């Protein structure tokens, strides 16, 4: 035990600092709703400032500490609060990129000022170099002081957070800042205080840790991941558990360092532990505890897409110019080759980030895995160059699919954390192993093919592969998979409710993206002939650079990849010390700017109007309902047959009974209405019926079959379609593509081959097209077919959602407030559409609506609920005449305009 005590004590010291940094991260996240990836960068700035004041200029350490911790923490806290105020409503990806941009800026500035080599900081604490004896072990006074400072600071923060009025406001402001304001507290002032506290704790962590680990910008910046690992122990909410988590991480990592001394292949395990713990914690923590802070996020910005003819001309021009590169860039050709491999990497990242809306911070790890696998195959197995490239990239596919497992249960922020942890763990744990790059610094031989060994021949080979990759990505983007991925990005609830299995498509897109990332890593390695673990292009930090480069790229798919060329080519023409760092500084600043403005700037209107002149759009025509062909749909069932039956359904959220014992029957061939006051539980019941919310008790039957155990997508494929109270459309897709989604999502289903449209049933495309055109005409929106859904008014969005539902192969339709936002003429048309659909398809419709005139005209039977409980059921006339319904919902004057009921059925009241 005595031999372990030094390691335990060292682990307690570093773990206490991890817990301190994690506590600061928790408090800023819980009050602002923004997860600050630059938290470690704050620690690096403070440590470098302290070093510069104390060790370079001889400022007394207490003064240097005061300037580097509380003063700098306050200044950075105010700045970050101002930045956070502007990006809090941005999409999560932009929030991440904005904070990652700060990391790049700090790393670049630190390297430019102090150089790339690690610096040693002397111990500054009083008596810090002295030791005392404890159980036969020498313990440094600096270790004791650092531990005490960290533990006391965490305890004081917890007391402040739980006992003070400001602490209570900090816990409340992220959930409802308006309510906090009503109680006389300025929410911005509360957030500013939280940012100052968080930044001060991060600064203290950096200054306390620097004498123990040295000054190195990337290492200190990655302190944030260790802090996140500690925060994961506390579920990203609890400060005491975060502090305990930091101590556990520190102690276990120190003990692993002791136990792995004689096991060389595990030498990277201690330093990788925080990242492994973070990855495991994200996988096992219940999803309800990983709910991201609730903030209203901006709508998708609809960008101009150039007509196909314009893109074809531009592609020919770009490829032609690149084909001439060996003539005008003889000495710089190696940089052009690097640029082509970077284009492939950006295409890979674009498929995942821009098309599917997921965030990856581990693509450099995919590149590294592909590179050393290729080297093993071609140098030791003796396989040919082309098969080795293919196999090397294919090996990355199952790895990327494994990384996709967190994507099945995580989105946005926590998925980004999981991929970052994976990338760092691979770099530190796998790269040094003998079968990978090894730790001798020599790396892996990456030979070129014998038939393309010269720079010029290999350049044209790379150009051919890059063009083929770009064409493939363009076809993916314009095909079924691209539409499904954009649906997954912009409206995952809708595509799931239309029948798409989102888990399988997430694995598919990660696998495809990983394949091309591995291909990029292989081709880059063969460009420079060797691949080593110290090459910046295979490091986890490069994944951050790639993400920033990609997000600030101003063009759409696949044109954003061109932005990779100048990144690789500029160093060949702009000579100067630290050019790479200046570029990273520039990229970081642009990333922050793009995050603040809500994304890369769209094309100027004059230019987009010019492009529109070359586009051809089919003109919609005005038709009457009688002109339309029969609506293609599911095979008709006899009138009165079982449709949707809900029996004693209950949905509880903790102590709240949102739905409490509701029974409803919506048979085929009938429009059944569900009405009640706001908050009565109508939409919750819809969500429970469609599988988006788990019911507590009760049964949901579709055509007599219990579907309570089926997922939302399986219920949709069984014939249950729906619209939403808040419209769920894919803003970047056209109206036609959105409507087609109603039929196409179910056709894509769970099978990756169907999702890629590789395996399509005979006549499927014509059926999808016919159903789409019929639904467009039926709802009177054919003239809007080529308009991006993001440009529609509220009423138009409602009609598109109804059309999407009608285009699907559904025979039971649940429509949630479909007439909301429609004018009188549109409401009349919608009523006629629903009547015709019921007549021709003999389908069942369950309708939630607040427009009582619309309800009384279109519904055959009504159910009324209030506070989640059944209140009344009967015909429209009976409902209108019921005193119970009038008292709870309609008002006493409503029945004056309707005939009196002869009979009625009341539940829980009297008519």
Coordinates of N, CA and C in Angstrom, one line a residue, residues 413-625:
X413 N -24.8 18.4 -28.8 CA -23.7 18.7 -27.9 C -23.0 17.3 -27.5
X414 N -23.9 16.4 -26.9 CA -23.3 15.2 -26.3 C -22.7 14.3 -27.4
X415 N -23.2 14.3 -28.6 CA -22.6 13.5 -29.6 C -21.2 14.1 -30.0
X416 N -21.1 15.4 -30.0 CA -19.8 16.1 -30.2 C -18.8 15.7 -29.1
X417 N -19.3 15.7 -27.9 CA -18.4 15.3 -26.8 C -17.9 13.8 -27.0
X418 N -18.9 13.0 -27.3 CA -18.5 11.6 -27.5 C -17.5 11.4 -28.6
X419 N -17.6 12.0 -29.7 CA -16.7 11.9 -30.8 C -15.3 12.5 -30.5
X420 N -15.4 13.6 -29.8 CA -14.1 14.2 -29.3 C -13.3 13.3 -28.4
X421 N -14.0 12.7 -27.4 CA -13.4 11.8 -26.5 C -12.9 10.6 -27.3
X422 N -13.6 10.1 -28.2 CA -13.1 8.9 -29.0 C -11.8 9.3 -29.8
X423 N -11.8 10.4 -30.4 CA -10.7 10.9 -31.2 C -9.4 11.0 -30.4
X424 N -9.6 11.6 -29.2 CA -8.4 11.8 -28.3 C -7.9 10.5 -27.8
X425 N -8.9 9.6 -27.4 CA -8.5 8.3 -26.9 C -7.7 7.5 -27.9
X426 N -8.2 7.5 -29.2 CA -7.5 6.8 -30.3 C -6.0 7.4 -30.4
X427 N -5.9 8.7 -30.4 CA -4.6 9.3 -30.6 C -3.7 8.9 -29.5
X428 N -4.1 8.9 -28.3 CA -3.2 8.6 -27.1 C -3.1 7.2 -26.8
X429 N -4.1 6.4 -27.1 CA -4.0 5.0 -26.7 C -3.6 4.0 -27.8
X430 N -4.1 4.3 -29.0 CA -3.9 3.4 -30.1 C -2.7 3.8 -31.0
X431 N -2.6 5.0 -31.3 CA -1.5 5.5 -32.2 C -0.1 5.0 -31.8
X432 N 0.3 5.0 -30.5 CA 1.6 4.6 -30.2 C 1.9 3.1 -30.2
X433 N 0.8 2.3 -30.4 CA 1.0 0.8 -30.5 C 1.8 0.4 -31.7
X434 N 2.4 -0.8 -31.6 CA 3.3 -1.2 -32.7 C 2.5 -1.5 -34.0
X435 N 1.2 -2.0 -33.9 CA 0.5 -2.3 -35.1 C -0.1 -1.1 -35.7
X436 N 0.0 0.1 -35.0 CA -0.5 1.3 -35.6 C 0.7 2.1 -36.1
X437 N 1.0 3.3 -35.6 CA 2.1 4.1 -36.0 C 3.4 3.8 -35.2
X438 N 3.2 3.2 -34.0 CA 4.4 3.0 -33.2 C 4.8 4.3 -32.5
X439 N 5.7 4.1 -31.5 CA 6.1 5.3 -30.8 C 7.6 5.6 -31.1
X440 N 8.2 5.1 -32.1 CA 9.6 5.3 -32.4 C 9.8 6.6 -33.3
X441 N 8.7 7.3 -33.7 CA 8.8 8.5 -34.5 C 9.1 8.3 -35.9
X442 N 9.4 7.0 -36.3 CA 9.6 6.8 -37.8 C 8.3 6.7 -38.5
X443 N 7.3 6.1 -37.9 CA 6.0 6.0 -38.6 C 5.9 4.8 -39.6
X444 N 5.0 5.0 -40.5 CA 4.7 3.9 -41.4 C 5.0 4.3 -42.8
X445 N 5.6 3.4 -43.6 CA 5.8 3.6 -45.0 C 4.5 3.6 -45.8
X446 N 4.3 4.6 -46.6 CA 3.1 4.8 -47.4 C 3.4 4.9 -48.8
X447 N 3.6 3.7 -49.5 CA 4.1 3.8 -50.9 C 3.0 4.2 -51.9
X448 N 3.5 4.8 -53.0 CA 2.6 5.1 -54.1 C 2.6 3.9 -55.0
X449 N 1.6 3.8 -55.9 CA 1.5 2.7 -56.8 C 2.7 2.8 -57.8
X450 N 3.1 1.6 -58.3 CA 4.3 1.6 -59.2 C 4.0 2.3 -60.5
X451 N 2.7 2.4 -60.9 CA 2.3 3.0 -62.1 C 2.0 4.5 -62.0
X452 N 2.2 5.0 -60.8 CA 2.0 6.5 -60.6 C 3.0 7.0 -59.5
X453 N 4.2 6.7 -59.6 CA 5.2 7.1 -58.6 C 5.6 8.5 -58.7
X454 N 5.6 9.1 -59.9 CA 6.0 10.5 -60.1 C 5.0 11.4 -59.5
X455 N 5.4 12.6 -59.1 CA 4.4 13.6 -58.6 C 3.3 13.9 -59.5
X456 N 3.6 14.1 -60.8 CA 2.6 14.4 -61.8 C 1.6 13.3 -62.0
X457 N 2.1 12.1 -62.1 CA 1.2 10.9 -62.3 C 0.3 10.7 -61.1
X458 N 0.9 10.8 -59.9 CA 0.1 10.6 -58.7 C -0.9 11.8 -58.5
X459 N -0.5 13.0 -58.9 CA -1.4 14.1 -58.8 C -2.7 13.8 -59.6
X460 N -2.5 13.4 -60.8 CA -3.7 13.1 -61.7 C -4.5 11.9 -61.1
X461 N -3.9 11.0 -60.5 CA -4.6 9.9 -59.8 C -5.5 10.5 -58.6
X462 N -4.9 11.4 -57.8 CA -5.6 12.0 -56.8 C -6.7 12.8 -57.3
X463 N -6.5 13.6 -58.4 CA -7.5 14.4 -59.0 C -8.7 13.5 -59.4
X464 N -8.4 12.4 -60.0 CA -9.5 11.5 -60.5 C -10.3 11.0 -59.3
X465 N -9.6 10.6 -58.2 CA -10.3 10.1 -57.0 C -11.2 11.2 -56.4
X466 N -10.6 12.4 -56.3 CA -11.3 13.5 -55.7 C -12.6 13.9 -56.5
X467 N -12.5 13.9 -57.9 CA -13.6 14.2 -58.7 C -14.7 13.1 -58.5
X468 N -14.3 11.8 -58.5 CA -15.2 10.7 -58.3 C -15.9 10.8 -57.0
X469 N -15.2 11.2 -55.9 CA -15.8 11.4 -54.6 C -16.8 12.5 -54.6
X470 N -16.4 13.6 -55.3 CA -17.3 14.8 -55.3 C -18.6 14.4 -56.1
X471 N -18.5 13.7 -57.2 CA -19.7 13.2 -57.9 C -20.6 12.3 -57.1
X472 N -19.9 11.4 -56.4 CA -20.6 10.5 -55.5 C -21.4 11.3 -54.4
X473 N -20.7 12.2 -53.8 CA -21.4 13.0 -52.8 C -22.5 13.9 -53.3
X474 N -22.4 14.4 -54.5 CA -23.4 15.1 -55.2 C -24.7 14.2 -55.4
X475 N -24.4 13.0 -55.9 CA -25.5 12.1 -56.2 C -26.2 11.7 -54.8
X476 N -25.4 11.5 -53.8 CA -26.0 11.2 -52.5 C -26.9 12.4 -52.0
X477 N -26.3 13.6 -52.2 CA -27.0 14.8 -51.7 C -28.4 15.0 -52.5
X478 N -28.4 14.7 -53.7 CA -29.6 14.9 -54.6 C -30.5 13.7 -54.6
X479 N -30.1 12.6 -54.0 CA -30.9 11.4 -54.1 C -31.7 11.2 -52.8
X480 N -32.2 10.0 -52.7 CA -33.1 9.7 -51.5 C -32.3 9.8 -50.2
X481 N -31.1 9.3 -50.2 CA -30.4 9.3 -48.9 C -30.1 10.8 -48.5
X482 N -29.8 11.6 -49.4 CA -29.6 13.0 -49.1 C -30.9 13.7 -48.5
X483 N -32.0 13.4 -49.1 CA -33.3 13.9 -48.6 C -33.6 13.4 -47.2
X484 N -33.3 12.1 -47.0 CA -33.6 11.5 -45.7 C -32.6 12.1 -44.7
X485 N -31.4 12.3 -45.0 CA -30.4 12.9 -44.1 C -30.8 14.4 -43.8
X486 N -31.2 15.1 -44.7 CA -31.6 16.5 -44.4 C -32.9 16.5 -43.6
X487 N -33.8 15.5 -43.8 CA -34.9 15.4 -42.9 C -34.5 15.0 -41.5
X488 N -33.5 14.2 -41.4 CA -33.0 13.8 -40.1 C -32.4 15.0 -39.4
X489 N -31.7 15.9 -40.2 CA -31.1 17.1 -39.6 C -32.1 18.1 -39.2
X490 N -33.1 18.4 -40.0 CA -34.0 19.5 -39.8 C -35.3 19.1 -39.1
X491 N -35.7 17.9 -39.3 CA -37.0 17.5 -38.6 C -37.0 16.0 -38.3
X492 N -36.1 15.6 -37.4 CA -36.0 14.2 -37.1 C -37.3 13.5 -36.6
X493 N -38.1 14.3 -35.9 CA -39.4 13.8 -35.4 C -40.3 13.4 -36.6
X494 N -40.3 14.3 -37.6 CA -41.2 14.1 -38.8 C -40.8 12.8 -39.5
X495 N -39.5 12.7 -39.9 CA -39.1 11.5 -40.7 C -39.3 10.2 -39.9
X496 N -39.2 10.3 -38.6 CA -39.4 9.1 -37.8 C -40.9 8.8 -37.8
X497 N -41.8 9.8 -37.7 CA -43.2 9.6 -37.7 C -43.7 9.2 -39.1
X498 N -42.9 9.4 -40.1 CA -43.3 9.0 -41.5 C -42.8 7.6 -41.8
X499 N -42.0 7.0 -40.9 CA -41.6 5.6 -41.2 C -40.1 5.3 -41.3
X500 N -39.2 6.3 -41.2 CA -37.8 6.1 -41.4 C -37.2 5.7 -40.1
X501 N -36.4 4.6 -40.1 CA -35.7 4.2 -38.9 C -34.4 5.0 -38.8
X502 N -34.4 6.0 -37.9 CA -33.3 6.9 -37.8 C -32.0 6.3 -37.2
X503 N -32.1 5.3 -36.4 CA -30.9 4.6 -35.9 C -30.1 4.0 -37.0
X504 N -30.7 3.3 -37.9 CA -29.9 2.7 -39.0 C -29.3 3.7 -39.9
X505 N -30.0 4.8 -40.2 CA -29.5 5.8 -41.2 C -28.4 6.6 -40.5
X506 N -28.4 6.7 -39.2 CA -27.3 7.4 -38.5 C -26.0 6.5 -38.6
X507 N -26.2 5.2 -38.4 CA -25.0 4.3 -38.6 C -24.5 4.3 -40.0
X508 N -25.4 4.3 -41.0 CA -25.1 4.4 -42.4 C -24.3 5.6 -42.7
X509 N -24.7 6.8 -42.3 CA -24.0 8.0 -42.7 C -22.6 8.1 -42.0
X510 N -22.5 7.6 -40.8 CA -21.2 7.6 -40.1 C -20.3 6.6 -40.8
X511 N -20.8 5.5 -41.3 CA -20.0 4.5 -42.0 C -19.5 5.1 -43.3
X512 N -20.4 5.7 -44.1 CA -20.0 6.3 -45.3 C -19.0 7.4 -45.1
X513 N -19.2 8.3 -44.2 CA -18.3 9.4 -43.9 C -17.0 8.8 -43.4
X514 N -17.0 7.8 -42.6 CA -15.7 7.2 -42.1 C -14.9 6.6 -43.2
X515 N -15.6 6.0 -44.2 CA -14.9 5.4 -45.3 C -14.1 6.4 -46.1
X516 N -14.7 7.6 -46.4 CA -14.0 8.6 -47.1 C -13.0 9.3 -46.3
X517 N -13.2 9.4 -45.0 CA -12.2 10.0 -44.1 C -11.0 9.1 -44.1
X518 N -11.2 7.8 -44.0 CA -10.1 6.9 -44.1 C -9.3 6.9 -45.4
X519 N -10.1 7.1 -46.5 CA -9.5 7.2 -47.8 C -8.6 8.5 -47.9
X520 N -9.1 9.6 -47.3 CA -8.4 10.8 -47.3 C -7.1 10.6 -46.5
X521 N -7.1 9.9 -45.4 CA -5.9 9.7 -44.6 C -4.9 8.9 -45.3
X522 N -5.4 7.9 -46.1 CA -4.5 7.0 -46.9 C -3.8 7.8 -48.0
X523 N -4.6 8.6 -48.7 CA -4.0 9.3 -49.8 C -3.1 10.4 -49.3
X524 N -3.4 11.1 -48.2 CA -2.5 12.1 -47.7 C -1.1 11.4 -47.3
X525 N -1.2 10.2 -46.7 CA 0.0 9.5 -46.3 C 0.9 9.1 -47.5
X526 N 0.2 8.7 -48.5 CA 1.0 8.3 -49.7 C 1.5 9.5 -50.5
X527 N 0.9 10.7 -50.2 CA 1.4 11.9 -50.8 C 2.8 12.3 -50.2
X528 N 2.9 12.1 -48.9 CA 4.1 12.5 -48.2 C 5.0 11.3 -47.9
X529 N 4.6 10.1 -48.3 CA 5.4 8.9 -48.3 C 5.4 8.2 -46.9
X530 N 5.2 8.9 -45.9 CA 5.3 8.4 -44.5 C 4.1 8.9 -43.7
X531 N 3.6 8.1 -42.8 CA 2.6 8.5 -41.9 C 3.0 8.3 -40.4
X532 N 3.0 9.3 -39.6 CA 3.4 9.2 -38.2 C 2.4 9.7 -37.3
X533 N 2.4 9.3 -36.0 CA 1.4 9.8 -35.1 C 1.6 11.3 -34.7
X534 N 2.8 11.8 -35.0 CA 3.1 13.2 -34.7 C 2.7 14.1 -35.9
X535 N 2.3 13.6 -37.0 CA 1.8 14.4 -38.1 C 0.5 15.1 -37.7
X536 N 0.5 16.4 -37.8 CA -0.7 17.2 -37.4 C -1.9 16.8 -38.0
X537 N -1.9 16.2 -39.2 CA -3.1 15.9 -40.0 C -3.8 14.6 -39.4
X538 N -3.1 13.9 -38.5 CA -3.8 12.7 -37.9 C -4.1 13.0 -36.4
X539 N -3.9 14.2 -35.9 CA -4.1 14.4 -34.5 C -5.6 14.8 -34.2
X540 N -6.0 14.7 -33.0 CA -7.3 15.1 -32.6 C -7.5 16.6 -32.8
X541 N -6.5 17.4 -32.6 CA -6.6 18.8 -32.7 C -7.0 19.2 -34.2
X542 N -6.5 18.4 -35.1 CA -6.8 18.6 -36.5 C -8.3 18.4 -36.8
X543 N -8.9 17.5 -36.0 CA -10.4 17.3 -36.2 C -11.1 18.6 -35.9
X544 N -10.6 19.3 -34.9 CA -11.2 20.6 -34.5 C -11.0 21.6 -35.7
X545 N -9.8 21.6 -36.2 CA -9.5 22.6 -37.3 C -10.4 22.2 -38.5
X546 N -10.5 20.9 -38.8 CA -11.4 20.5 -39.9 C -12.8 21.0 -39.8
X547 N -13.3 20.8 -38.5 CA -14.7 21.2 -38.3 C -14.9 22.7 -38.5
X548 N -13.9 23.5 -38.1 CA -14.0 24.9 -38.2 C -13.9 25.3 -39.7
X549 N -12.9 24.7 -40.4 CA -12.8 25.0 -41.8 C -14.1 24.7 -42.6
X550 N -14.6 23.6 -42.2 CA -15.8 23.2 -42.9 C -17.0 24.2 -42.7
X551 N -17.2 24.5 -41.4 CA -18.4 25.4 -41.1 C -18.2 26.8 -41.7
X552 N -17.0 27.3 -41.8 CA -16.9 28.7 -42.3 C -16.8 28.7 -43.8
X553 N -16.8 27.5 -44.5 CA -16.8 27.4 -45.9 C -18.1 27.9 -46.4
X554 N -18.1 28.9 -47.3 CA -19.4 29.6 -47.7 C -20.3 28.9 -48.7
X555 N -19.9 27.8 -49.3 CA -20.6 27.2 -50.4 C -21.4 26.0 -50.0
X556 N -22.3 25.5 -50.9 CA -23.1 24.4 -50.6 C -22.4 23.1 -51.1
X557 N -23.1 22.0 -50.9 CA -22.5 20.7 -51.3 C -22.5 20.6 -52.9
X558 N -21.4 20.0 -53.4 CA -20.2 19.6 -52.8 C -19.1 20.7 -52.9
X559 N -19.5 22.0 -53.1 CA -18.6 23.0 -53.4 C -17.8 23.5 -52.2
X560 N -18.3 23.2 -51.0 CA -17.6 23.6 -49.8 C -16.2 23.0 -49.8
X561 N -16.0 21.8 -50.4 CA -14.7 21.1 -50.4 C -13.6 21.9 -51.0
X562 N -14.0 22.8 -52.0 CA -13.0 23.6 -52.7 C -12.2 24.5 -51.7
X563 N -12.8 24.8 -50.6 CA -12.2 25.6 -49.5 C -11.0 25.0 -49.0
X564 N -10.9 23.6 -49.1 CA -9.7 22.9 -48.6 C -8.4 23.2 -49.4
X565 N -8.6 23.6 -50.7 CA -7.4 23.8 -51.6 C -6.6 25.0 -51.1
X566 N -7.2 26.2 -50.9 CA -6.3 27.3 -50.4 C -5.7 27.0 -49.0
X567 N -6.4 26.3 -48.2 CA -5.8 26.0 -46.9 C -4.5 25.2 -47.0
X568 N -4.4 24.3 -48.0 CA -3.2 23.5 -48.2 C -2.2 24.3 -49.1
X569 N -2.7 25.1 -50.0 CA -1.8 25.7 -51.0 C -1.1 27.0 -50.5
X570 N -1.8 27.8 -49.7 CA -1.3 29.0 -49.2 C 0.1 28.9 -48.6
X571 N 0.4 27.9 -47.8 CA 1.8 27.8 -47.2 C 2.9 27.7 -48.2
X572 N 2.5 27.2 -49.5 CA 3.6 27.1 -50.5 C 3.9 28.5 -51.1
X573 N 3.0 29.5 -51.0 CA 3.3 30.8 -51.6 C 3.5 31.9 -50.6
X574 N 3.0 31.7 -49.4 CA 3.2 32.7 -48.3 C 4.2 32.1 -47.3
X575 N 5.4 32.5 -47.5 CA 6.5 32.0 -46.7 C 6.6 32.9 -45.4
X576 N 6.8 32.3 -44.3 CA 6.9 33.0 -43.1 C 6.8 32.1 -41.9
X577 N 7.5 32.5 -40.8 CA 7.5 31.7 -39.6 C 6.1 31.8 -39.0
X578 N 5.6 30.6 -38.6 CA 4.3 30.6 -37.9 C 3.1 30.7 -38.8
X579 N 3.2 30.5 -40.1 CA 2.1 30.7 -41.0 C 0.9 29.9 -40.6
X580 N 1.2 28.6 -40.3 CA 0.1 27.7 -39.9 C -0.7 28.2 -38.7
X581 N 0.0 28.8 -37.7 CA -0.6 29.4 -36.6 C -1.4 30.6 -36.9
X582 N -0.9 31.4 -37.8 CA -1.7 32.6 -38.3 C -3.0 32.2 -39.0
X583 N -2.9 31.1 -39.8 CA -4.1 30.6 -40.4 C -5.1 30.1 -39.4
X584 N -4.6 29.3 -38.4 CA -5.5 28.8 -37.3 C -6.1 30.0 -36.6
X585 N -5.4 31.1 -36.4 CA -5.9 32.3 -35.7 C -7.0 32.9 -36.6
X586 N -6.8 32.9 -37.9 CA -7.8 33.4 -38.8 C -9.0 32.5 -38.8
X587 N -8.8 31.2 -38.9 CA -9.9 30.3 -38.9 C -10.7 30.4 -37.6
X588 N -10.1 30.5 -36.5 CA -10.8 30.7 -35.2 C -11.6 31.9 -35.2
X589 N -11.0 33.1 -35.7 CA -11.8 34.3 -35.6 C -13.0 34.2 -36.6
X590 N -12.8 33.6 -37.7 CA -13.9 33.5 -38.7 C -15.0 32.5 -38.1
X591 N -14.6 31.5 -37.3 CA -15.5 30.6 -36.7 C -16.4 31.3 -35.7
X592 N -15.8 32.2 -34.9 CA -16.6 32.9 -33.9 C -17.5 33.9 -34.6
X593 N -17.0 34.5 -35.7 CA -17.9 35.4 -36.5 C -19.1 34.7 -37.1
X594 N -18.8 33.5 -37.7 CA -19.9 32.8 -38.3 C -20.9 32.3 -37.3
X595 N -20.4 31.9 -36.1 CA -21.3 31.5 -35.1 C -22.2 32.7 -34.6
X596 N -21.6 33.9 -34.5 CA -22.4 35.0 -34.1 C -23.4 35.4 -35.1
X597 N -23.1 35.3 -36.4 CA -24.1 35.7 -37.4 C -25.1 34.6 -37.8
X598 N -24.9 33.4 -37.2 CA -25.9 32.3 -37.4 C -25.6 31.5 -38.6
X599 N -24.3 31.5 -39.1 CA -24.0 30.6 -40.2 C -23.2 31.4 -41.3
X600 N -22.6 30.7 -42.2 CA -22.0 31.4 -43.3 C -23.0 32.2 -44.1
X601 N -22.5 33.4 -44.5 CA -23.4 34.4 -45.2 C -23.9 33.8 -46.5
X602 N -25.2 33.9 -46.8 CA -25.7 33.4 -48.1 C -25.3 34.3 -49.2
X603 N -25.5 33.9 -50.4 CA -25.2 34.7 -51.6 C -25.9 36.0 -51.6
X604 N -25.3 37.1 -52.1 CA -26.1 38.3 -52.3 C -27.3 38.1 -53.1
X605 N -28.4 38.8 -52.8 CA -29.6 38.6 -53.5 C -29.5 38.9 -55.0
X606 N -28.7 39.8 -55.4 CA -28.5 40.1 -56.8 C -27.9 38.9 -57.6
X607 N -26.9 38.2 -56.9 CA -26.3 37.1 -57.5 C -27.2 35.9 -57.5
X608 N -28.0 35.7 -56.5 CA -28.9 34.6 -56.4 C -30.0 34.8 -57.5
X609 N -30.5 36.0 -57.7 CA -31.5 36.3 -58.7 C -30.9 36.0 -60.1
X610 N -29.7 36.3 -60.3 CA -29.0 36.0 -61.6 C -29.0 34.5 -61.8
X611 N -28.7 33.7 -60.8 CA -28.7 32.2 -60.9 C -30.1 31.7 -61.2
X612 N -31.1 32.3 -60.6 CA -32.4 31.9 -60.8 C -32.9 32.0 -62.2
X613 N -32.3 32.9 -63.0 CA -32.7 33.0 -64.3 C -32.4 31.8 -65.2
X614 N -31.4 31.1 -64.7 CA -31.0 29.9 -65.5 C -31.8 28.6 -65.0
X615 N -32.6 28.8 -64.0 CA -33.3 27.6 -63.5 C -34.7 27.5 -64.1
X616 N -35.1 26.3 -64.3 CA -36.4 26.0 -64.8 C -37.3 25.4 -63.7
X617 N -38.4 26.0 -63.5 CA -39.4 25.6 -62.4 C -40.7 25.3 -63.1
X618 N -41.3 24.1 -62.9 CA -42.6 23.8 -63.4 C -43.6 24.7 -62.8
X619 N -44.5 25.3 -63.6 CA -45.5 26.2 -63.1 C -46.7 25.4 -62.6
X620 N -47.2 25.7 -61.4 CA -48.4 25.1 -60.9 C -49.6 25.5 -61.7
X621 N -50.7 24.7 -61.7 CA -51.9 25.1 -62.5 C -53.1 25.0 -61.5
X622 N -54.1 25.8 -61.8 CA -55.2 25.8 -60.9 C -56.2 24.7 -61.3
X623 N -56.6 23.9 -60.4 CA -57.5 22.8 -60.7 C -58.6 22.7 -59.6
X624 N -59.7 22.0 -59.9 CA -60.7 21.8 -59.0 C -60.6 20.4 -58.5
X625 N -61.3 20.1 -57.4 CA -61.2 18.8 -56.8 C -61.7 17.7 -57.8

